[in-house]
Short mmCIF file of C-alpha atoms and ligand atoms in Angstrom, two decimals:
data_model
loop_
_atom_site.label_atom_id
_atom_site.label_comp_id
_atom_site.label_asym_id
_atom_site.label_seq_id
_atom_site.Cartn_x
_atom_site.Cartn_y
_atom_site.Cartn_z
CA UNK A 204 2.12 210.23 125.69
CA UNK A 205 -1.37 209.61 127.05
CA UNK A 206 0.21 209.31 130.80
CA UNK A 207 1.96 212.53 130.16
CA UNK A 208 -1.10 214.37 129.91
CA UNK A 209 -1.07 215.33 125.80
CA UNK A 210 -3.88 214.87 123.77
CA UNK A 211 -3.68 211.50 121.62
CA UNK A 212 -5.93 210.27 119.28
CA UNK A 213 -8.17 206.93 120.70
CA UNK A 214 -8.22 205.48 117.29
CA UNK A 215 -4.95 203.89 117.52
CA UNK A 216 -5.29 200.15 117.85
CA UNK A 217 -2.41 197.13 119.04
CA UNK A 218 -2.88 194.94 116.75
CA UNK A 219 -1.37 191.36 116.92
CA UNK A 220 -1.03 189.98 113.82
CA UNK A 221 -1.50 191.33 109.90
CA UNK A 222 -5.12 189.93 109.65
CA UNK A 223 -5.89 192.46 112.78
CA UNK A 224 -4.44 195.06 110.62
CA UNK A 225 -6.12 194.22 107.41
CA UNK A 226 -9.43 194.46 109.97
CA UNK A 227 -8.49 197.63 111.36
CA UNK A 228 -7.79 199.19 107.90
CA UNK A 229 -11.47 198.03 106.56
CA UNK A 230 -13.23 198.98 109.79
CA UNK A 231 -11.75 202.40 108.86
CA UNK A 232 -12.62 202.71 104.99
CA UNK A 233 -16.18 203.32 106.25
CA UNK A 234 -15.73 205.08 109.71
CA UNK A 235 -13.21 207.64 108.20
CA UNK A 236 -16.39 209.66 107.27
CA UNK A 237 -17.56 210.13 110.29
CA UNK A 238 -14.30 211.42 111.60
CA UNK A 239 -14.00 215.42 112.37
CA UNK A 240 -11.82 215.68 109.71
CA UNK A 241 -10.73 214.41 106.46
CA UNK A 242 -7.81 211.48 106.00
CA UNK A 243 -6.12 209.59 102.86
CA UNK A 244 -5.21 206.54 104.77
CA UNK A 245 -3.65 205.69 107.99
CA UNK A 246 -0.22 204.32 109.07
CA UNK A 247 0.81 200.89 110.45
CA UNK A 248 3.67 200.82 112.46
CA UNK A 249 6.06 198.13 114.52
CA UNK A 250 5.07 198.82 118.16
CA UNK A 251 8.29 197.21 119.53
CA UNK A 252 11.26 199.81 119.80
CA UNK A 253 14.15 197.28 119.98
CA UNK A 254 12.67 195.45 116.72
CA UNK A 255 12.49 199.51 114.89
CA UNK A 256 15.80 199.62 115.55
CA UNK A 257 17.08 196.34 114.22
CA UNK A 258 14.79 197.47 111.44
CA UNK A 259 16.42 200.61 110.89
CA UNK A 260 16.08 203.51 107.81
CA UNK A 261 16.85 203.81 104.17
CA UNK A 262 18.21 206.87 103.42
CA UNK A 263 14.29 208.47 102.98
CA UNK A 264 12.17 206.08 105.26
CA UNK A 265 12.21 203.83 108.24
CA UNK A 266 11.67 200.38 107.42
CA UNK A 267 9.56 199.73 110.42
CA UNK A 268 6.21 202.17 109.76
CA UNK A 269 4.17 202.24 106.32
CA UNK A 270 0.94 204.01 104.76
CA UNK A 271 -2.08 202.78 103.93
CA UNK A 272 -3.84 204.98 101.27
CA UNK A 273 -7.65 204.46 100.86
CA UNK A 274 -9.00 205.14 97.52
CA UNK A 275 -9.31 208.63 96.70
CA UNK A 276 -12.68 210.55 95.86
CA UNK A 277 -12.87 211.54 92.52
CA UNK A 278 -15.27 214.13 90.26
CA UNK A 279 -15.46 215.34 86.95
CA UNK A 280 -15.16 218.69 85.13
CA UNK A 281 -14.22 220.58 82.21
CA UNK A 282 -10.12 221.39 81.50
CA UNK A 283 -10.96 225.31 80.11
CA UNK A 284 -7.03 226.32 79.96
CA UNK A 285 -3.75 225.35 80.23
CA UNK A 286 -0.95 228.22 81.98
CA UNK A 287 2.34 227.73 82.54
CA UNK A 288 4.86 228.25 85.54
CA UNK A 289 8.63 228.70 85.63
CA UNK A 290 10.25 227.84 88.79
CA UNK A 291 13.62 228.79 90.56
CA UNK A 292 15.36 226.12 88.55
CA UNK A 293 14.34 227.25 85.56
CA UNK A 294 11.37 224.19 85.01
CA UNK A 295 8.47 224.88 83.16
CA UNK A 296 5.26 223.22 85.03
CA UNK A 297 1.92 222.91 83.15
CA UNK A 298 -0.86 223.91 85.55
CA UNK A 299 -4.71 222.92 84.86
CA UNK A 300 -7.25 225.61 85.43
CA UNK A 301 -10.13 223.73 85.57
CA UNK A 302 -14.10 224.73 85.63
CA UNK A 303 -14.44 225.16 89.58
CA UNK A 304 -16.13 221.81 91.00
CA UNK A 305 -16.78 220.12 94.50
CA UNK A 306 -14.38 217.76 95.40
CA UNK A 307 -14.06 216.26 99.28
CA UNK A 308 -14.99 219.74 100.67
CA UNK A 309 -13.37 222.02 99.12
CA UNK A 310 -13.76 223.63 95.55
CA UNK A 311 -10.93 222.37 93.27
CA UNK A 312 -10.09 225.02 90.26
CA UNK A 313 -6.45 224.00 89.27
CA UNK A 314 -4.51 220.59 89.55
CA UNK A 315 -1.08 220.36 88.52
CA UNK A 316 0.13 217.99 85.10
CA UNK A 317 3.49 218.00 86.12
CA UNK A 318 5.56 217.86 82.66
CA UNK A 319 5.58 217.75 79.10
CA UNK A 320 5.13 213.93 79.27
CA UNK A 321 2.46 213.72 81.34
CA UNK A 322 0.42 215.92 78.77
CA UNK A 323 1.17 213.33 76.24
CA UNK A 324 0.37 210.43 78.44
CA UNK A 325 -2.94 211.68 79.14
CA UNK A 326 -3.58 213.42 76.16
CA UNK A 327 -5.81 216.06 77.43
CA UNK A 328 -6.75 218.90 75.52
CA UNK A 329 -8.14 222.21 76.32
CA UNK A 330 -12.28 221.61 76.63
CA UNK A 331 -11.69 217.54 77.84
CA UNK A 332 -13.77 216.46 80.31
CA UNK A 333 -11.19 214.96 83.18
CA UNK A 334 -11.30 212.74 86.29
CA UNK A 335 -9.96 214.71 88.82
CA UNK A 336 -8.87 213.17 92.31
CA UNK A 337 -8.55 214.23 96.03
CA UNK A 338 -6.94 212.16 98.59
CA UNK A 339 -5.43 213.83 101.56
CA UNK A 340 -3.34 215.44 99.25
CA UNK A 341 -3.16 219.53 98.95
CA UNK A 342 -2.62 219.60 94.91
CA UNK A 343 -5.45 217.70 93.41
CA UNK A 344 -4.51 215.20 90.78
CA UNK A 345 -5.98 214.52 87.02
CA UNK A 346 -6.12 210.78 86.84
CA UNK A 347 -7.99 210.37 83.12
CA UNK A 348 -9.59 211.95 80.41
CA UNK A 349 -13.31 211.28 79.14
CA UNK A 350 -12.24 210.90 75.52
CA UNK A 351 -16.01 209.57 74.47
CA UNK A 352 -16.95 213.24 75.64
CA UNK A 353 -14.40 214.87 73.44
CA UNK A 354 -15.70 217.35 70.43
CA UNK A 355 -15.27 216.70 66.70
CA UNK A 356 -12.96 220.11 66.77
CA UNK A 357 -10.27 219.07 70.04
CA UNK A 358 -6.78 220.04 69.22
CA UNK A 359 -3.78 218.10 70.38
CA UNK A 360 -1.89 220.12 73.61
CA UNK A 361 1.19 221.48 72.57
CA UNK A 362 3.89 221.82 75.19
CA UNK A 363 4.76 225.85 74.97
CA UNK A 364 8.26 226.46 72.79
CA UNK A 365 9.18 229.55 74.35
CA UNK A 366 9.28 230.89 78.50
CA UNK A 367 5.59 232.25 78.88
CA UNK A 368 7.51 235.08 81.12
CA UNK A 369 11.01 235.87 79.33
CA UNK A 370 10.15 234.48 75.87
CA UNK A 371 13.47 232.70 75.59
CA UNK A 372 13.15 229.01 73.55
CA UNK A 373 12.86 226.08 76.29
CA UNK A 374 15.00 223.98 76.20
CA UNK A 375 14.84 220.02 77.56
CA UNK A 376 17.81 218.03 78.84
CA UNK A 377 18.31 214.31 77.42
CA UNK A 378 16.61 211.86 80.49
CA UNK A 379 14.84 214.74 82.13
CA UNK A 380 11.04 215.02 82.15
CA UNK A 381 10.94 218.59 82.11
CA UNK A 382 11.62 221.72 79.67
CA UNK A 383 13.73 224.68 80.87
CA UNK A 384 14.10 228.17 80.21
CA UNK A 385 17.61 228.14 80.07
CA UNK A 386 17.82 232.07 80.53
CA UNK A 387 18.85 231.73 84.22
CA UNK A 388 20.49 235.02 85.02
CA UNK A 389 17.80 236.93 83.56
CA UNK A 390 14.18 235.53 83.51
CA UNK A 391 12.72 236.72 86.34
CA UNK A 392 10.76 234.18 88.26
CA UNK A 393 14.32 232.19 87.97
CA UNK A 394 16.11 235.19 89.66
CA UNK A 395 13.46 236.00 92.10
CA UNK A 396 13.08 232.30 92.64
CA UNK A 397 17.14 231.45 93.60
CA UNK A 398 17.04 234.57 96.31
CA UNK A 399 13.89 233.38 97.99
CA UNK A 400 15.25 229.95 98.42
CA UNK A 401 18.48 231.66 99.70
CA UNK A 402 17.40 233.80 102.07
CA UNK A 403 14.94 230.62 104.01
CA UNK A 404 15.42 229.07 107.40
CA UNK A 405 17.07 226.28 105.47
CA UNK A 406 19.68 228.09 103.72
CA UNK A 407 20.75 231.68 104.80
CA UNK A 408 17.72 232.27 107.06
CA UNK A 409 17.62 236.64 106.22
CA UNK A 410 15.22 237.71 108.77
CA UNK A 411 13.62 241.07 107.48
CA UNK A 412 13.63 239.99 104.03
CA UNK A 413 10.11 238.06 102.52
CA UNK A 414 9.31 237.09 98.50
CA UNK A 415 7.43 240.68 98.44
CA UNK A 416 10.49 242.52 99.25
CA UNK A 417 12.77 240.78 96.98
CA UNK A 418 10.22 241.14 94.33
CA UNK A 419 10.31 245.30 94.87
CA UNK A 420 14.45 244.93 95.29
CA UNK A 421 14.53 243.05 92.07
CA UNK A 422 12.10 245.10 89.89
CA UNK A 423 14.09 248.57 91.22
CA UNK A 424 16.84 247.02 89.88
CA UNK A 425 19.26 246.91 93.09
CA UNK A 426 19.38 243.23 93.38
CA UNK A 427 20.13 240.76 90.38
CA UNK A 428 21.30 238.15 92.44
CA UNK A 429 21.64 237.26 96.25
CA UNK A 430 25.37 237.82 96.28
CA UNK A 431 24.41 241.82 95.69
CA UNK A 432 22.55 241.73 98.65
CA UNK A 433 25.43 242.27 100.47
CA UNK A 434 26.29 245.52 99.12
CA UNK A 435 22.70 246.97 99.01
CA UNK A 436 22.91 250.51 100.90
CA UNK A 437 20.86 252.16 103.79
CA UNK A 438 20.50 255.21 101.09
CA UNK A 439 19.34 252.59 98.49
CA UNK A 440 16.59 251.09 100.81
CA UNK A 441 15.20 253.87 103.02
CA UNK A 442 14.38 255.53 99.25
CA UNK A 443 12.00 253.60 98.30
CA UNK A 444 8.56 253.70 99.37
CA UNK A 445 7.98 250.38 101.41
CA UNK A 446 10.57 250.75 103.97
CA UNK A 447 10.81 252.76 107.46
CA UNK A 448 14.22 253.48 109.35
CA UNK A 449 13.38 250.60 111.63
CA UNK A 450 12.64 248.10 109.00
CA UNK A 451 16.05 249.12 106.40
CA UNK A 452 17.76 248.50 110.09
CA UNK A 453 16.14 244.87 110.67
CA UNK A 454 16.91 244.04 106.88
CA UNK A 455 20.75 245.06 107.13
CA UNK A 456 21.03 243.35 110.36
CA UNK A 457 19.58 240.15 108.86
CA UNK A 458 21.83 240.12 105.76
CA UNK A 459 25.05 240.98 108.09
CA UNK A 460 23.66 237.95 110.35
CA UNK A 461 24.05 235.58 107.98
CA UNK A 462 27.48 235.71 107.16
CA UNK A 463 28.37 233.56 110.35
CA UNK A 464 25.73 231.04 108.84
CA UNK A 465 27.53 227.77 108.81
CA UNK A 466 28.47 226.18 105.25
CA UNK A 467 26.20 223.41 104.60
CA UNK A 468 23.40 225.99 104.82
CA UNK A 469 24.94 228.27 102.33
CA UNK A 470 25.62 225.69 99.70
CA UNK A 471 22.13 224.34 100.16
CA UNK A 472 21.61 228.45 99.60
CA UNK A 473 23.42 229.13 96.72
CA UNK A 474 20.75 226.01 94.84
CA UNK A 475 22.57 223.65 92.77
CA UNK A 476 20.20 221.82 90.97
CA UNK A 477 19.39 218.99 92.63
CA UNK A 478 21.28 219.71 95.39
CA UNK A 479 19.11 219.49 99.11
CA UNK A 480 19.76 220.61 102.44
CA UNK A 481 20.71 216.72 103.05
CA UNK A 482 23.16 216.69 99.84
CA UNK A 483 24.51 219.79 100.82
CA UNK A 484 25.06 218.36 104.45
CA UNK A 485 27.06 215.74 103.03
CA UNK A 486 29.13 217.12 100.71
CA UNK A 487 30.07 220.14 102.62
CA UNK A 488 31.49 217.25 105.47
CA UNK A 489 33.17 215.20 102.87
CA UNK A 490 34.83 217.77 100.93
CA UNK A 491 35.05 220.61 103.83
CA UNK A 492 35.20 223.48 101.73
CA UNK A 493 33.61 225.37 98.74
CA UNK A 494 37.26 225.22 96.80
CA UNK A 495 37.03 221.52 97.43
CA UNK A 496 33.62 220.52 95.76
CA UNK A 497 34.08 223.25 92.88
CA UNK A 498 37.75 221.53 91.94
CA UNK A 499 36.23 217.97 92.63
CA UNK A 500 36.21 216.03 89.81
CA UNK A 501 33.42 213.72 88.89
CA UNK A 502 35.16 210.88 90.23
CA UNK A 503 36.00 212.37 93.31
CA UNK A 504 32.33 213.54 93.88
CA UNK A 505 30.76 210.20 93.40
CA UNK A 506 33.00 208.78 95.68
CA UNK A 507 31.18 211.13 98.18
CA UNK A 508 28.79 209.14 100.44
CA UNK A 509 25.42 209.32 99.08
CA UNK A 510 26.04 211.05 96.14
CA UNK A 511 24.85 209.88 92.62
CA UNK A 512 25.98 210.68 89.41
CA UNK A 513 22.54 212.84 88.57
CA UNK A 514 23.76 215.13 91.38
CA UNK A 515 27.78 214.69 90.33
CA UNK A 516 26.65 216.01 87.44
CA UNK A 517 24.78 218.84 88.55
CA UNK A 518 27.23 219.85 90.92
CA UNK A 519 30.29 219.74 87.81
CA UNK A 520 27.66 221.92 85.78
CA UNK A 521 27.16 224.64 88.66
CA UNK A 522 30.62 225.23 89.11
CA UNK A 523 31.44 225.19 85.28
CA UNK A 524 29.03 228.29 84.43
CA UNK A 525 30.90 231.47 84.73
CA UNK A 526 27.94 233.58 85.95
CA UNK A 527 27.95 231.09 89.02
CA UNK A 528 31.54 231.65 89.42
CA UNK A 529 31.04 235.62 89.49
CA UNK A 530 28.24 235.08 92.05
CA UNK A 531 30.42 232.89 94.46
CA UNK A 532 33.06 235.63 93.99
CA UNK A 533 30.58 237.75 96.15
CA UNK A 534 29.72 235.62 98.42
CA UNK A 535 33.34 235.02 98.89
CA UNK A 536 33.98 238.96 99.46
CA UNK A 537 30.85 239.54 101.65
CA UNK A 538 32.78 237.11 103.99
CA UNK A 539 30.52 234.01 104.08
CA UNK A 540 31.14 230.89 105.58
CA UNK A 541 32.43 228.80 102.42
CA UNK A 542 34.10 226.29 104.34
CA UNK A 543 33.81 223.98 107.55
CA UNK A 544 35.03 225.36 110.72
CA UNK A 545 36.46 223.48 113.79
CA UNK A 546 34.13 220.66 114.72
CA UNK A 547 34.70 217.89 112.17
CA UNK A 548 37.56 216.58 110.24
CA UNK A 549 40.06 218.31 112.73
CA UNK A 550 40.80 216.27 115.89
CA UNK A 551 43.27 214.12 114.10
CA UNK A 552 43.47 211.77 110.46
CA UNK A 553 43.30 208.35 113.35
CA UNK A 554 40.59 206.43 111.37
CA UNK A 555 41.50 208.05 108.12
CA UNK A 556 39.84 205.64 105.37
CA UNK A 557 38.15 203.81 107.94
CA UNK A 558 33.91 202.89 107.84
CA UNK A 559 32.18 202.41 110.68
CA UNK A 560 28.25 201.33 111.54
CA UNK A 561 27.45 202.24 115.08
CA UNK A 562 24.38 200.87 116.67
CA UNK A 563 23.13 200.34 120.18
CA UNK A 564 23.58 202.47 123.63
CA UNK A 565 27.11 203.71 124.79
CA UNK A 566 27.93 204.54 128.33
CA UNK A 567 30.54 206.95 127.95
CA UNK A 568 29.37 208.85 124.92
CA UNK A 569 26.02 209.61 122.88
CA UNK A 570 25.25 207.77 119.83
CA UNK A 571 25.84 211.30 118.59
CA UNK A 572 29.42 212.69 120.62
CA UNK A 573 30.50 209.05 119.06
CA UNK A 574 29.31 209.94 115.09
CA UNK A 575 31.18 213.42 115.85
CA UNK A 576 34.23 211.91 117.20
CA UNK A 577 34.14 209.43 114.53
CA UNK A 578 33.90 212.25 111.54
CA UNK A 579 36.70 214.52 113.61
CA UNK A 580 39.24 212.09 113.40
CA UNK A 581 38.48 211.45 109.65
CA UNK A 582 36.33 208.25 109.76
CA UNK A 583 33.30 207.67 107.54
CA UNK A 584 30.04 206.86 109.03
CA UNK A 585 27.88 204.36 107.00
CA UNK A 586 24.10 203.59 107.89
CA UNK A 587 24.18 199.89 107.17
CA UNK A 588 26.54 196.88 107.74
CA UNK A 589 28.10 195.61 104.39
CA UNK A 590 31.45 194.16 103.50
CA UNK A 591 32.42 197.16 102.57
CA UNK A 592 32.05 198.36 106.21
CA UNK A 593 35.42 198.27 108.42
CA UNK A 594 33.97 198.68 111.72
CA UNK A 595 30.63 197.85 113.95
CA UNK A 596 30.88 199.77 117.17
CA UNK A 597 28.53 197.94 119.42
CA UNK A 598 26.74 199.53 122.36
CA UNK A 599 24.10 197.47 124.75
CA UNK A 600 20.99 196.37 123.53
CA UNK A 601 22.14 195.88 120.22
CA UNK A 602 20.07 193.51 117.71
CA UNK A 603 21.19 190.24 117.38
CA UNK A 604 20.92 189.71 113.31
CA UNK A 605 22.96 193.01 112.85
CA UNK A 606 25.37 191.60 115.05
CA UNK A 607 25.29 188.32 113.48
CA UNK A 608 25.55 190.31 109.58
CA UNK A 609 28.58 191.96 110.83
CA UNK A 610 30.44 188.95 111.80
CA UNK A 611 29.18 186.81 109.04
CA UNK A 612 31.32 189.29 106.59
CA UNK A 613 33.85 189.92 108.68
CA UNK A 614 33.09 193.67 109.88
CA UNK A 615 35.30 194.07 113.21
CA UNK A 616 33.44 194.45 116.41
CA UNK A 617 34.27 197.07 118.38
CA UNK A 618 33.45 197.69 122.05
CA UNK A 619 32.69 201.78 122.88
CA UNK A 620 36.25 201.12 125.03
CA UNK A 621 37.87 199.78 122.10
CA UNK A 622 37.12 202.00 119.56
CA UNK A 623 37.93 205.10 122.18
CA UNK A 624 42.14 202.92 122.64
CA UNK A 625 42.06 203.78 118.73
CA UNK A 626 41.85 207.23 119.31
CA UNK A 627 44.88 207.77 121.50
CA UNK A 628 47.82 208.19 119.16
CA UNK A 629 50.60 205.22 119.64
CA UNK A 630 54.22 206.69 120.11
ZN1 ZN B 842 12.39 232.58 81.12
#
């Protein structure tokens, strides 16, 4: 990057072996003060590109690059309060509000305590004294409590009963950390919450259309959900105070836009608990269509690569509730995308059932035309060589030890030429 001409940072280091490492990560516990600006820790990685890609990814992280966190700064101050915050999903998150106090250069006055349990865990009270921490990290962290500083008169925290906004009783599932508000279709941070996170780049990507605005559409009543977005009205908008011809014109435009946003992005939209823009991804290319996942059993949805039975679950939930099933109705008539088209899963059922790993350089195809053929002609595409696996398609430059795992459990090797033949249907 350097020989391009882009600005790179001169304190990366080769280093040759892991005692060179452990030097370079000491040299920089003390020289990371003098740096222009503030760090957590820095990151090792494997310089060699063949060996990253024998190394490979989990699903989350590549195996070949980790973090080294230095020890954080830390401070103490005074807890005065304890406020609560409902999310889109309904959680309940205990905030800190905290007596301001310095903390690695900038003045820290709230940290998060995540959950019910982590209140009990530290058992901090409202007038502790706490150990607060900074790394790198935005959201400062509460690592302790200074019980030999606590008064005579300190009363146990008591996780709220009730939704500090709608006042319905919370509600906690078995295994989960945190409490709900189970009043989904009506408390409104949960209904403002859902239409912000379906109108995002992500999901349905509304240009025209920000939290503020939703906020004012919600409170006037127009909107109760995002699937009534797509009947709002040009009378219904240019009345109220905010809005201009030109900017009711942008908003319409931006709602009518996304109705030719492809599927994945519009079940990441519609927020199943638990359900990501990656989960979405996957199960909108296994199952193809909205129909399919909301008649999939739970069976059927495990069976779905990369999907557990926390999000199975989730999924079988969404689908059950009949509010959700009214709102998909809408999307439905608005004339959303709520299934694949073309691409995938269409060129022909050839490698029906079939697994394959692909790894290496191809000289007809892309690593990437070769995935899509493989998914278009119904094949499954696996990250990792296991028995389980059918096939290894095997471009140049390929590791030897993935080469030598395939063949070791008997996972066919296939040439880019080979795997192509299997393509052409035999008469
Ligand atoms: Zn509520």
């Amino acid at each position: 990057m350097e020989s391009w001409g882009l600005p790179v940072s001169d304190t990366w280091r080769l280093c040759r072996n892991l005692d060179e490492v452990f030097a370079f990560i000491e040299h920089w516990d003390k020289q990371r003060f003098h740096l222009p600006m503030g760090i957590d820790g820095i990151v090792i990685k494997v310089n060699s590109l063949l060996h990253q890609e024998e190394l490979g990814f989990t699903a989350k992280i590549p195996r070949w690059a980790i973090s080294y966190k230095y020890q954080s700064e830390s401070a103490t101050t005074v807890l005065e309060s304890i406020s609560y915050q409902v999310g889109r999903t309904g959680a309940v998150t205990p905030v800190a509000n905290l007596r301001p106090v310095q903390l690695a250069g900038t003045k820290v006055k709230r940290a998060s305590l995540h959950n019910a349990d982590e209140i009990a865990r530290l058992d901090i009270r409202v007038g502790d004294w706490v150990f607060v921490e900074k790394g790198g990290e935005i959201i400062p962290k509460i690592t302790g409590v200074d019980t030999a500083k606590r008064g005579l008169f300190s009363e146990e925290t008591k996780f709220l009963h009730d939704c500090p906004v709608c006042g319905t009783a919370l509600v906690r599932t078995e295994g989960e950390a945190a409490w709900y508000c189970p009043n989904e279709q009506a408390c409104p941070p949960q209904v403002k919450g859902r239409m912000e996170h379906f109108i995002q780049r992500k999901a349905l990507n509304i240009d025209g259309l920000g939290a503020e605005t939703i906020d004012l559409l919600v409170e006037k009543g127009l909107v109760a959900n995002a699937g009534e977005l797509y009947s709002i009205q040009y009378e219904e908008l240019i009345a109220l105070d905010r809005f201009a011809d030109k900017s009711v014109r942008n908003l319409l435009a931006g709602i009518e836009k996304s109705k030719s946003v492809p599927f994945p992005k519009v079940l990441f939209g519609i927020g199943i608990r638990v359900v990501g823009a990656t989960v979405a991804e996957k199960l909108a290319e296994h199952f193809g269509s909205l129909e399919n996942i909301a008649k999939a059993s739970f069976e059927e949805l495990i069976q779905a690569p990369e999907i557990g039975e926390k999000i199975a679950r989730s999924v079988l939930a969404y689908f059950a509730a009949e509010e959700n099933q009214a709102f998909l109705e809408k999307l439905e008539k608005a004339g959303l995308q709520l299934a694949m088209t073309g691409g995938p899963a269409t060129e022909s059922e050839a490698l029906a059932g079939l697994s394959f790993v692909i790894s290496g350089v191809f000289s007809q195809f892309s690593r990437e035309e070769l995935q899509d053929k493989i998914k278009a002609n119904g094949g499954k595409l696996v990250s990792s060589v296991s028995a389980k696996v059918n096939y290894l398609l095997a471009g140049e430059n390929m590791g030897p030890a993935k080469l030598e795992k395939a063949s070791k459990l008997g996972v066919k090797i296939l040439s880019e030429q080979e795997f192509l033949d299997m393509l052409v249907p035999t008469i």
